[in-house]
Coordinates of C-alpha atoms in Angstrom, one line a residue:
Chain A
M732 CA 0.0 0.1 -0.1
V733 CA 1.7 3.3 -0.9
Q734 CA 0.9 6.0 1.5
D735 CA 3.0 9.0 0.0
R736 CA 2.3 11.0 -3.2
A737 CA 5.9 10.9 -4.1
E738 CA 6.4 7.4 -3.8
A739 CA 3.1 6.5 -5.9
Q740 CA 4.5 9.2 -8.9
R741 CA 7.9 7.2 -8.7
Q742 CA 5.9 4.1 -9.3
A743 CA 3.6 5.3 -11.9
D744 CA 6.7 6.7 -13.8
G745 CA 8.3 3.4 -13.5
I746 CA 5.1 1.6 -14.9
R747 CA 5.0 4.4 -17.9
T748 CA 8.8 3.9 -18.8
L749 CA 8.3 0.4 -19.2
Q750 CA 5.4 0.6 -21.1
R751 CA 7.1 2.8 -23.6
D752 CA 10.4 0.6 -23.9
L753 CA 8.2 -2.5 -24.1
T754 CA 6.9 -1.1 -27.4
S755 CA 9.9 0.7 -28.7
G756 CA 13.5 0.9 -28.2
E757 CA 16.3 -1.6 -27.1
L758 CA 14.1 -3.7 -24.6
A759 CA 11.4 -4.6 -27.0
E760 CA 14.1 -6.1 -29.1
V761 CA 15.6 -7.9 -26.1
L762 CA 12.4 -8.9 -24.3
V763 CA 9.8 -10.2 -26.9
L764 CA 6.5 -10.7 -25.1
S765 CA 3.9 -13.0 -26.6
S766 CA 0.4 -10.8 -27.5
E767 CA -1.2 -12.5 -24.6
Q768 CA 1.7 -11.7 -22.2
K769 CA 1.6 -8.1 -23.4
Q770 CA -2.3 -8.0 -23.2
R771 CA -1.6 -9.1 -19.4
F772 CA 0.9 -6.3 -18.9
D773 CA -1.1 -3.7 -20.2
L774 CA -4.0 -4.6 -18.1
W775 CA -2.1 -5.0 -15.0
A776 CA -0.4 -1.2 -15.6
E777 CA -3.5 0.2 -16.6
S778 CA -5.1 -1.1 -13.7
R779 CA -2.2 -0.1 -11.3
L780 CA -2.0 3.3 -12.7
A781 CA -5.7 3.9 -12.1
S782 CA -5.6 2.7 -8.8
L783 CA -2.7 5.1 -7.9
G784 CA -4.3 7.8 -9.6
A785 CA -7.5 7.1 -7.7
V786 CA -5.8 8.0 -4.4
F787 CA -3.0 10.5 -5.6
D788 CA -3.2 13.3 -8.1
L789 CA -0.2 12.1 -10.1
D790 CA 1.4 13.9 -13.1
R791 CA 1.1 11.7 -16.4
N792 CA 3.9 13.5 -18.2
T793 CA 7.1 15.9 -17.3
A794 CA 4.9 19.0 -18.5
Q795 CA 2.3 18.1 -15.8
G796 CA 5.2 17.4 -13.2
A797 CA 6.6 20.9 -13.9
M798 CA 3.1 22.3 -13.2
S799 CA 2.8 20.7 -10.0
W800 CA 6.1 22.2 -9.0
G801 CA 5.0 25.6 -10.0
A802 CA 1.5 25.0 -8.1
R803 CA 3.7 24.1 -5.1
I804 CA 5.6 27.2 -5.0
A805 CA 2.6 29.3 -5.7
S806 CA 0.9 27.7 -2.9
A807 CA 3.8 28.3 -0.5
L808 CA 4.3 32.0 -1.7
G809 CA 0.6 32.6 -1.7
G810 CA 0.6 31.4 1.8
F811 CA 3.4 33.6 3.0
A812 CA 1.8 36.7 1.0
L813 CA -1.7 36.1 2.7
A814 CA 0.2 35.6 6.2
V815 CA 1.8 38.9 5.7
S816 CA -1.5 40.4 4.5
L817 CA -3.4 39.1 7.4
V818 CA -1.1 40.6 10.2
L819 CA -0.7 44.0 8.3
L820 CA -4.7 44.3 8.1
F821 CA -5.0 43.3 11.8
Q822 CA -2.5 45.9 12.7
R823 CA -4.2 48.7 10.5
Y824 CA -7.7 48.2 12.5
W825 CA -7.1 46.6 15.6
G826 CA -6.6 49.7 17.4
F827 CA -10.2 50.6 16.8
F828 CA -11.6 47.5 18.5
D829 CA -12.4 47.0 22.3
T830 CA -9.9 44.6 24.0
W831 CA -12.5 41.8 24.2
M832 CA -12.8 42.0 20.3
Q833 CA -9.4 42.0 19.8
V834 CA -8.8 38.8 21.8
F835 CA -11.7 37.1 20.4
F836 CA -10.5 37.9 16.7
V837 CA -7.0 36.5 17.2
I838 CA -8.2 33.5 19.0
L839 CA -10.7 32.6 16.5
A840 CA -8.7 33.5 13.3
P841 CA -6.1 30.5 13.6
A842 CA -8.7 28.1 14.5
A843 CA -11.0 29.4 11.5
L844 CA -8.2 29.1 9.3
L845 CA -7.4 25.4 10.6
A846 CA -11.1 24.7 10.1
G847 CA -10.7 26.2 6.2
A848 CA -7.8 23.8 5.7
E849 CA -9.5 20.8 7.2
Y850 CA -12.4 21.5 4.5
A851 CA -10.2 22.0 1.7
A852 CA -7.9 19.0 2.5
R853 CA -11.3 16.8 2.3
R854 CA -12.2 18.4 -1.1
E855 CA -8.7 18.3 -3.0
R856 CA -6.3 15.5 -3.5
T857 CA -3.4 17.7 -4.1
L858 CA -3.5 19.7 -1.0
Y859 CA -2.4 22.8 -2.4
F860 CA -5.2 25.0 -0.8
A861 CA -4.9 23.1 2.6
S862 CA -1.1 23.8 2.5
L863 CA -1.7 27.4 1.6
L864 CA -4.6 27.8 4.6
S865 CA -2.6 26.0 7.0
L866 CA 0.1 28.3 6.5
V867 CA -1.8 31.3 6.9
S868 CA -3.2 29.4 10.1
L869 CA 0.2 29.0 11.5
A870 CA 0.8 32.8 10.9
A871 CA -2.5 33.7 12.5
F872 CA -1.4 31.4 15.5
A873 CA 1.8 33.7 15.5
L874 CA -0.3 36.7 15.9
N875 CA -2.3 35.3 18.2
L876 CA 0.1 35.2 20.9
V877 CA 2.2 38.2 20.1
V878 CA -1.2 40.4 20.1
L879 CA -2.3 38.8 23.5
G880 CA 1.3 39.7 24.6
Q881 CA 0.8 43.2 23.5
V882 CA -2.7 44.1 24.6
F883 CA -1.9 42.7 28.2
N884 CA 1.7 44.0 28.3
I885 CA 3.1 40.7 28.8
A886 CA 6.9 40.1 29.0
P887 CA 7.9 38.2 26.0
S888 CA 8.6 34.4 26.8
E889 CA 10.3 31.6 24.9
R890 CA 7.3 29.5 25.5
A891 CA 5.5 30.9 22.6
L892 CA 8.2 29.1 20.3
L893 CA 7.1 25.9 21.9
A894 CA 3.2 26.4 21.0
W895 CA 4.2 27.7 17.6
G896 CA 6.3 24.7 16.9
V897 CA 4.1 22.1 18.0
F898 CA 1.3 23.5 16.1
A899 CA 3.5 23.7 12.9
V900 CA 4.5 20.1 13.2
A901 CA 1.2 18.9 14.0
L902 CA 0.0 20.5 10.5
A903 CA 2.7 19.3 9.1
Y904 CA 1.9 15.8 9.7
R905 CA -1.8 16.2 9.2
Y906 CA -1.3 17.6 5.6
G907 CA 2.1 16.1 4.8
Q908 CA 3.8 19.1 4.2
R909 CA 7.6 19.5 4.5
L910 CA 7.5 23.1 4.6
H911 CA 5.5 23.2 7.7
L912 CA 7.9 20.7 9.4
T913 CA 10.9 22.5 8.4
I914 CA 9.4 25.7 10.1
G915 CA 8.1 23.6 12.9
L916 CA 11.4 21.8 13.6
F917 CA 13.1 25.1 13.4
L918 CA 10.8 26.8 16.4
L919 CA 11.3 23.5 18.6
V920 CA 15.1 23.7 18.2
S921 CA 14.9 27.7 18.9
Y922 CA 12.7 26.7 22.0
G923 CA 15.0 24.1 23.4
C924 CA 18.2 26.5 22.9
A925 CA 15.9 29.1 24.5
F926 CA 14.7 26.7 27.5
L927 CA 18.1 25.8 28.4
T928 CA 19.5 29.4 28.0
S929 CA 16.7 30.7 30.5
S930 CA 17.0 27.8 32.8
L931 CA 20.8 29.0 33.4
G932 CA 19.5 32.3 34.4
Y933 CA 20.4 34.1 31.1
D934 CA 18.1 36.2 29.0
W935 CA 16.1 33.5 26.6
L936 CA 16.6 35.9 23.7
E937 CA 20.5 35.3 23.6
F938 CA 19.5 31.4 23.0
G939 CA 21.8 31.8 19.7
A940 CA 24.9 32.7 21.9
R941 CA 25.7 29.4 23.0
P942 CA 25.7 27.2 19.8
E943 CA 26.5 24.2 21.6
Y944 CA 22.6 23.9 22.7
A945 CA 21.7 24.1 19.0
A946 CA 24.4 21.6 17.8
S947 CA 23.3 19.0 20.6
L948 CA 19.5 19.5 19.7
A949 CA 20.4 19.3 15.8
L950 CA 21.9 15.9 16.0
I951 CA 18.9 14.8 18.1
L952 CA 16.9 16.0 15.3
W953 CA 19.1 14.3 12.6
S954 CA 18.7 10.7 14.8
V955 CA 14.8 11.1 14.7
P956 CA 14.3 9.0 11.4
L957 CA 16.6 6.4 12.8
W958 CA 14.1 5.5 15.6
L959 CA 11.1 7.1 14.1
R960 CA 9.9 5.3 11.1
H961 CA 7.7 7.7 8.7
A962 CA 5.7 5.2 7.1
Q963 CA 3.0 7.4 5.8
N964 CA 5.4 10.6 5.1
P965 CA 8.7 8.9 4.0
A966 CA 10.0 12.4 2.5
F967 CA 10.0 13.9 6.2
E968 CA 12.9 11.5 7.1
S969 CA 15.2 13.8 4.6
V970 CA 13.7 17.0 6.3
Y971 CA 14.8 15.7 9.9
R972 CA 18.1 14.9 8.7
T973 CA 18.8 17.9 6.5
L974 CA 17.7 20.4 9.0
G975 CA 19.5 18.7 11.6
I976 CA 23.0 18.8 9.6
S977 CA 22.3 22.2 8.7
I978 CA 21.7 23.4 12.3
F979 CA 24.7 21.4 13.6
F980 CA 27.3 22.7 11.0
I981 CA 26.0 26.4 11.2
A982 CA 26.7 25.9 14.9
V983 CA 30.0 24.1 14.5
V984 CA 31.1 26.9 11.9
S985 CA 30.1 29.5 14.2
L986 CA 32.0 28.2 17.2
A987 CA 34.8 27.2 14.8
E988 CA 34.9 30.8 13.2
G989 CA 32.8 33.3 15.3
N990 CA 33.3 34.6 18.9
M991 CA 30.6 32.3 20.3
I992 CA 30.5 31.2 24.0
S993 CA 31.3 27.5 24.8
F994 CA 30.9 25.3 27.7
F995 CA 34.2 23.9 27.7
P996 CA 36.6 25.7 30.1
F997 CA 39.5 26.0 27.7
A998 CA 41.0 29.0 26.0
P999 CA 39.0 30.1 22.7
D1000 CA 41.8 29.4 20.6
V1001 CA 41.9 26.0 21.8
I1002 CA 38.0 25.7 21.4
R1003 CA 38.0 27.1 18.0
T1004 CA 40.9 24.7 16.9
G1005 CA 38.9 21.6 18.3
Y1006 CA 35.7 22.6 16.7
R1007 CA 37.5 23.2 13.2
S1008 CA 38.9 19.7 13.4
L1009 CA 35.8 18.2 14.8
G1010 CA 33.6 20.1 12.0
L1011 CA 35.9 18.8 9.1
V1012 CA 36.0 15.3 10.6
I1013 CA 32.1 15.2 10.9
A1014 CA 31.5 16.4 7.7
M1015 CA 33.8 13.6 5.8
G1016 CA 31.9 11.1 8.2
A1017 CA 28.4 12.6 7.3
I1018 CA 29.5 12.3 3.5
W1019 CA 30.4 8.9 3.9
L1020 CA 27.4 7.8 5.8
G1021 CA 25.2 9.6 3.1
I1022 CA 26.8 8.0 0.3
R1023 CA 26.3 4.6 2.2
R1024 CA 22.5 4.8 3.1
Q1025 CA 21.8 7.0 0.0
W1026 CA 21.0 10.3 1.7
P1027 CA 22.0 12.7 -1.3
G1028 CA 20.8 15.7 0.7
Q1029 CA 22.9 14.9 3.5
V1030 CA 26.1 14.2 1.0
N1031 CA 25.4 17.7 -0.7
L1032 CA 25.1 19.5 2.7
A1033 CA 28.1 17.8 4.2
A1034 CA 30.2 18.6 1.3
F1035 CA 29.1 22.1 1.2
F1036 CA 30.1 22.5 5.1
F1037 CA 33.4 20.8 4.5
C1038 CA 34.2 23.0 1.6
G1039 CA 33.2 26.1 3.9
L1040 CA 35.0 25.1 6.7
L1041 CA 38.1 24.6 4.5
V1042 CA 37.9 27.8 2.7
F1043 CA 37.4 29.8 6.2
R1044 CA 40.7 28.1 7.2
L1045 CA 42.5 28.8 4.0
H1046 CA 41.3 32.3 4.1
A1047 CA 42.7 33.0 7.6
W1048 CA 46.0 31.4 6.9
W1049 CA 46.9 32.4 3.1
W1050 CA 44.8 35.4 2.3
A1051 CA 46.8 38.2 3.8
W1052 CA 50.1 37.2 2.2
M1053 CA 49.4 35.3 -0.8
P1054 CA 48.8 36.7 -4.1
S1055 CA 45.0 36.5 -4.9
W1056 CA 45.5 34.7 -8.2
L1057 CA 47.5 31.9 -6.3
F1058 CA 45.0 31.9 -3.6
F1059 CA 42.0 31.2 -5.8
G1060 CA 44.1 28.8 -7.9
I1061 CA 44.7 26.5 -4.9
L1062 CA 41.1 26.9 -3.8
G1063 CA 40.4 25.4 -7.3
L1064 CA 42.9 22.7 -6.7
F1065 CA 41.2 21.7 -3.4
G1066 CA 37.9 21.6 -5.4
V1067 CA 39.6 19.0 -7.6
V1068 CA 40.6 16.8 -4.7
V1069 CA 37.5 17.1 -3.3
V1070 CA 35.7 15.9 -6.5
I1071 CA 38.4 12.9 -7.0
A1072 CA 37.8 12.2 -3.1
L1073 CA 34.1 11.9 -3.5
R1074 CA 34.4 9.8 -6.8
Q1075 CA 36.4 7.5 -4.9
L1076 CA 33.9 7.2 -2.0
R1077 CA 31.2 6.9 -4.5
R1078 CA 32.8 3.8 -6.2
W1079 CA 33.4 2.3 -2.6
A1080 CA 29.6 2.8 -1.9
Chain B
M15 CA -3.6 11.8 11.0
K16 CA -6.4 12.5 13.2
K17 CA -4.4 12.4 15.8
S18 CA -2.2 15.4 14.5
L19 CA -5.2 17.6 14.0
L20 CA -6.1 17.0 17.8
V21 CA -2.3 18.1 18.8
A22 CA -2.8 21.3 16.6
L23 CA -6.1 22.3 18.1
A24 CA -4.7 21.2 21.8
A25 CA -1.5 23.7 21.1
L26 CA -4.0 26.7 20.1
A27 CA -6.4 26.0 23.2
L28 CA -3.4 25.4 25.9
A29 CA -1.3 28.2 24.6
N30 CA -4.3 30.7 24.8
A31 CA -5.5 29.3 27.8
I32 CA -2.3 29.7 29.6
T33 CA -1.8 33.2 28.4
L34 CA -5.4 34.3 29.6
W35 CA -4.7 32.3 33.2
H36 CA -1.4 34.5 33.4
V37 CA -3.2 37.7 32.7
A38 CA -5.8 36.7 35.4
R39 CA -2.7 35.8 37.9
N40 CA -1.2 39.4 37.2
S41 CA -4.6 41.2 37.8
A42 CA -5.7 39.1 40.8
G43 CA -4.4 40.0 44.5
V44 CA -2.9 43.1 45.7
P45 CA -1.4 45.2 42.9
D46 CA 2.5 45.3 43.4
T47 CA 2.3 49.2 42.2
S48 CA -0.1 52.0 41.3
I49 CA 1.6 54.6 39.5
T50 CA 0.8 57.9 37.5
L51 CA 2.8 59.1 34.8
N52 CA 2.9 62.6 33.0
S53 CA 2.7 62.5 29.1
E54 CA 6.3 63.9 29.2
A55 CA 7.3 60.7 30.7
L56 CA 6.2 58.7 27.7
S57 CA 7.5 58.8 23.9
S58 CA 5.1 57.4 21.3
L59 CA 5.7 54.2 19.5
S60 CA 3.1 54.9 16.9
R61 CA 4.7 54.5 13.5
S62 CA 5.1 57.8 11.5
D63 CA 5.1 56.3 8.1
A64 CA 3.0 58.1 5.4
K65 CA 0.6 55.1 5.1
D66 CA -0.2 55.0 8.9
E67 CA -0.7 51.3 8.9
D68 CA -0.7 50.6 12.8
S69 CA -4.0 52.2 14.6
S70 CA -2.9 50.8 18.0
V71 CA -1.7 53.5 20.6
N72 CA 1.6 52.4 22.4
F73 CA 3.9 54.5 24.4
N74 CA 7.4 53.7 25.7
I75 CA 8.3 54.8 29.5
R76 CA 11.2 56.9 29.6
W77 CA 13.9 56.1 32.0
Q78 CA 17.3 56.8 32.7
Y79 CA 20.4 55.3 34.7
P80 CA 21.2 57.4 38.0
G81 CA 23.1 60.6 37.2
M82 CA 22.3 60.6 33.8
P83 CA 23.2 62.3 31.6
E84 CA 26.2 63.8 33.4
T85 CA 27.6 60.0 33.8
M86 CA 27.3 59.3 30.3
D87 CA 30.3 58.2 28.5
D88 CA 31.4 59.4 24.7
W89 CA 29.4 56.2 23.5
G90 CA 26.1 56.8 25.4
W91 CA 26.6 54.2 27.6
P92 CA 26.6 54.8 31.5
R93 CA 29.7 54.8 33.6
I94 CA 30.2 53.3 36.9
W95 CA 26.7 53.2 38.8
I96 CA 26.7 49.7 40.1
A97 CA 29.2 48.3 42.8
R98 CA 31.4 45.1 42.0
E99 CA 29.4 43.0 44.7
A100 CA 26.2 43.9 43.2
L101 CA 27.7 42.6 40.0
Q102 CA 28.5 39.3 41.6
R103 CA 25.4 39.0 43.4
L104 CA 23.7 39.1 40.1
G105 CA 25.6 36.1 38.9
F106 CA 28.6 37.5 37.2
D107 CA 32.1 36.6 37.6
C108 CA 34.2 39.5 38.4
S109 CA 37.4 37.4 39.2
V110 CA 39.5 39.3 36.3
S111 CA 40.7 42.7 36.9
P112 CA 39.0 45.5 34.6
A113 CA 42.5 46.8 33.8
S114 CA 43.7 43.4 32.8
S115 CA 44.4 43.1 29.0
D116 CA 42.0 40.1 28.9
A117 CA 39.5 42.0 30.7
Q118 CA 37.1 43.2 27.3
A119 CA 37.4 39.4 26.0
F120 CA 36.4 37.8 29.7
Y121 CA 33.5 39.9 30.4
R122 CA 32.3 40.1 26.6
R123 CA 32.1 36.2 27.0
Q124 CA 29.8 36.6 29.9
P125 CA 26.1 36.1 29.1
S126 CA 23.2 38.7 30.2
R127 CA 21.7 37.9 33.5
R128 CA 17.6 37.9 34.3
A129 CA 17.3 40.2 37.0
F130 CA 14.9 42.9 38.6
V131 CA 15.2 46.5 38.7
A132 CA 14.0 49.1 40.8
M133 CA 13.0 52.5 39.3
Q134 CA 12.0 55.6 40.9
L135 CA 9.2 57.8 39.3
A136 CA 10.5 61.5 39.6
T137 CA 8.3 63.6 41.7
S138 CA 7.3 65.6 38.7
G139 CA 5.9 62.4 37.2
T140 CA 8.2 62.9 34.0
G141 CA 10.1 59.7 34.1
L142 CA 12.0 57.0 35.8
T143 CA 15.4 56.7 37.2
L144 CA 17.0 53.3 37.9
L145 CA 17.8 52.6 41.6
E146 CA 19.1 49.1 42.0
T147 CA 19.3 45.7 40.5
A148 CA 18.5 42.3 42.2
V149 CA 17.8 38.8 41.4
D150 CA 15.0 38.6 43.8
S151 CA 12.2 40.9 43.3
N152 CA 10.6 40.5 46.9
A153 CA 13.7 41.5 48.4
L154 CA 13.9 44.8 46.1
R155 CA 10.1 45.8 47.0
G156 CA 11.5 45.4 50.9
R157 CA 14.0 47.9 50.2
Y158 CA 11.6 50.2 48.4
P159 CA 8.6 49.8 49.7
D160 CA 6.8 53.1 48.5
S161 CA 4.8 51.3 45.8
K162 CA 3.3 54.7 44.6
H163 CA 6.8 56.1 43.5
V164 CA 9.0 52.8 42.8
L165 CA 8.6 50.2 40.1
I166 CA 9.9 46.7 40.4
L167 CA 10.5 45.7 36.7
P168 CA 12.1 42.5 35.3
A169 CA 15.2 43.3 33.3
I170 CA 18.2 42.1 31.5
V171 CA 21.7 43.2 33.0
T172 CA 24.8 42.8 30.8
I173 CA 28.4 43.2 32.3
Q174 CA 30.8 45.7 30.6
V175 CA 34.0 47.0 31.1
T176 CA 33.8 51.1 30.8
S177 CA 37.0 53.3 30.7
G178 CA 35.0 56.3 30.5
T179 CA 36.4 57.5 33.9
G180 CA 39.8 57.1 32.4
V181 CA 40.3 54.0 34.7
P182 CA 39.1 50.8 33.3
A183 CA 35.9 49.6 35.7
L184 CA 33.2 47.3 35.9
T185 CA 29.8 48.4 34.8
A186 CA 26.4 47.1 33.8
I187 CA 24.1 47.9 30.8
V188 CA 20.3 47.4 31.6
D189 CA 18.4 46.1 28.7
K190 CA 14.7 44.8 27.7
V191 CA 12.9 46.5 30.8
P192 CA 9.3 46.0 29.6
T193 CA 8.4 49.7 29.4
Q194 CA 6.3 49.5 26.6
I195 CA 2.5 50.2 27.4
H196 CA -0.5 49.3 25.3
I197 CA -3.4 51.8 25.7
P198 CA -6.8 50.0 25.1
K199 CA -10.0 51.5 24.1
P200 CA -11.6 53.7 25.4
F201 CA -8.5 55.5 26.6
S202 CA -6.5 55.1 23.2
T203 CA -9.6 57.0 21.5
Q204 CA -9.4 60.0 24.1
I205 CA -5.6 60.2 23.1
R206 CA -6.0 60.0 19.5
T207 CA -8.7 62.5 19.6
H208 CA -6.6 64.9 21.4
P209 CA -3.1 64.5 20.0
N210 CA -1.4 67.5 21.2
A211 CA -3.0 67.4 24.6
A212 CA -1.1 66.8 27.8
F213 CA -2.4 63.8 29.9
R214 CA -1.6 61.6 33.1
L215 CA -1.4 57.9 32.7
H216 CA -2.6 55.7 35.3
L217 CA -1.1 52.2 35.7
T218 CA -1.4 49.4 38.0
Y219 CA 1.4 46.7 37.8
G220 CA 0.2 43.2 39.2
S221 CA 1.9 40.4 41.0
L222 CA 3.9 39.6 37.8
H223 CA 5.0 43.0 37.4
E224 CA 3.1 43.7 34.3
P225 CA 1.2 47.0 33.7
R226 CA -2.5 47.5 33.0
V227 CA -3.8 51.0 32.1
T228 CA -6.4 52.2 34.6
G229 CA -7.1 55.5 33.4
V230 CA -6.4 58.5 31.4
D231 CA -6.9 62.2 32.3
F232 CA -6.5 65.4 30.5
S233 CA -5.2 68.4 32.2
T234 CA -3.9 71.6 30.2
P235 CA -2.9 71.4 26.4
R236 CA 0.8 71.3 25.8

């Protein structure tokens, strides 16, 4: 039983390719089917395509696939634009309402938009409108807590990040939306960092100042698909991995090259050197693991951060005294070395 | 799938319930402070863009460090106004001499601390002056029991090395004091219809040190 649209699309594309190749091309010469076998295959292929098409709104050709992507992008951009519009509209008129009306509106808005998303999801298989409305609902929920805080002069709290994060992740699982999951997980990691910062008596808004919190939480995020299977949303596993690895490496790069605060009681130079080495080693490990497990997103990101860390170091060591042409020449040579190393790794995998 | 919809609805309901309960807690019981500010003590936060896109009325309460502006250094930061012991009581590590070459890096690496500040209202009602910072708000209220003229507010304190006096010394920057006041209806309508009139703003701070506007009265025009 196929649960995911992407998987259904892959299966349908495979069947159509096989159908085409069996009637024309090399395969038709190598694998000659009797008319009865061909009839049985055509029957099976049509019935399988029909059953997949009944559950998922599949693209029948490349042009339709491009249109679907366009619709997805338009849905996300439309969602963002409507969210901004909602906030600005409220801001324009809220001063003319009594407090109870302001409170009533901001509490009702996300619930009403969620009901709209739910209605849309039950009427369309593509979920473009459900995605758009749920994104606006998330913005309305953000507006909800911000306005309540402003109306009642409440000091800002990190707990709002938790509420928004949980809401966004729940919407992501409900409508199978990777964008919502990315936003939600980012909010939850931010909340985790802010909570730990605040627990130590510091200002929660400085949650970015100690990147080791973010790095630790990012590793937990990265590991989620290892112990939590996503049978219904297999594409979510790559979101966890991609976001986890991105946050982890951004934290490591900021510790290695920035002036961030570390928990380790060593001299700042020692800590920076440690994180530089750790970053390179982990990036290499992530590339190797990504190739082994066939996680292309992880391989690309880890390679990007590996090169980034190297470029930072080379710049710090050589840029001041080396002629610019030579510096970029060496960078180019490093690029060639990385390509050769990756090709070798690919062969081993 | 249905479970995730329930989780989303629960997040909505719970977040709003907790926020409204927080508001109720702040308003319940004996107020911490009841204070009256003149309009000179407030700076308007309304946006001045041509499109006039924000219809709310918000003000910021002006406050200053003790002895300001005379004690301000060239960068606009306060010179020494807080003792080293007070900084240590807030949780800062003051073990490195501010005159040492490592001092800037050492103190810059210390994160800000959450604390409370006592702020005194000028007798003319035209602004607040910082008196003291402490970790415990009750201890601060104990030392400044005048709840008609001294506000206790949460704040964020950052340690800093200043060389404003010529000799490097430790000082503190007080930040994120919740001085923004949202004016609800009908008071906002009154202020909007008399944009140039002087007024007095009555505020009540609850048990969680958060303000509520209890009245606005207009006196002579500016």
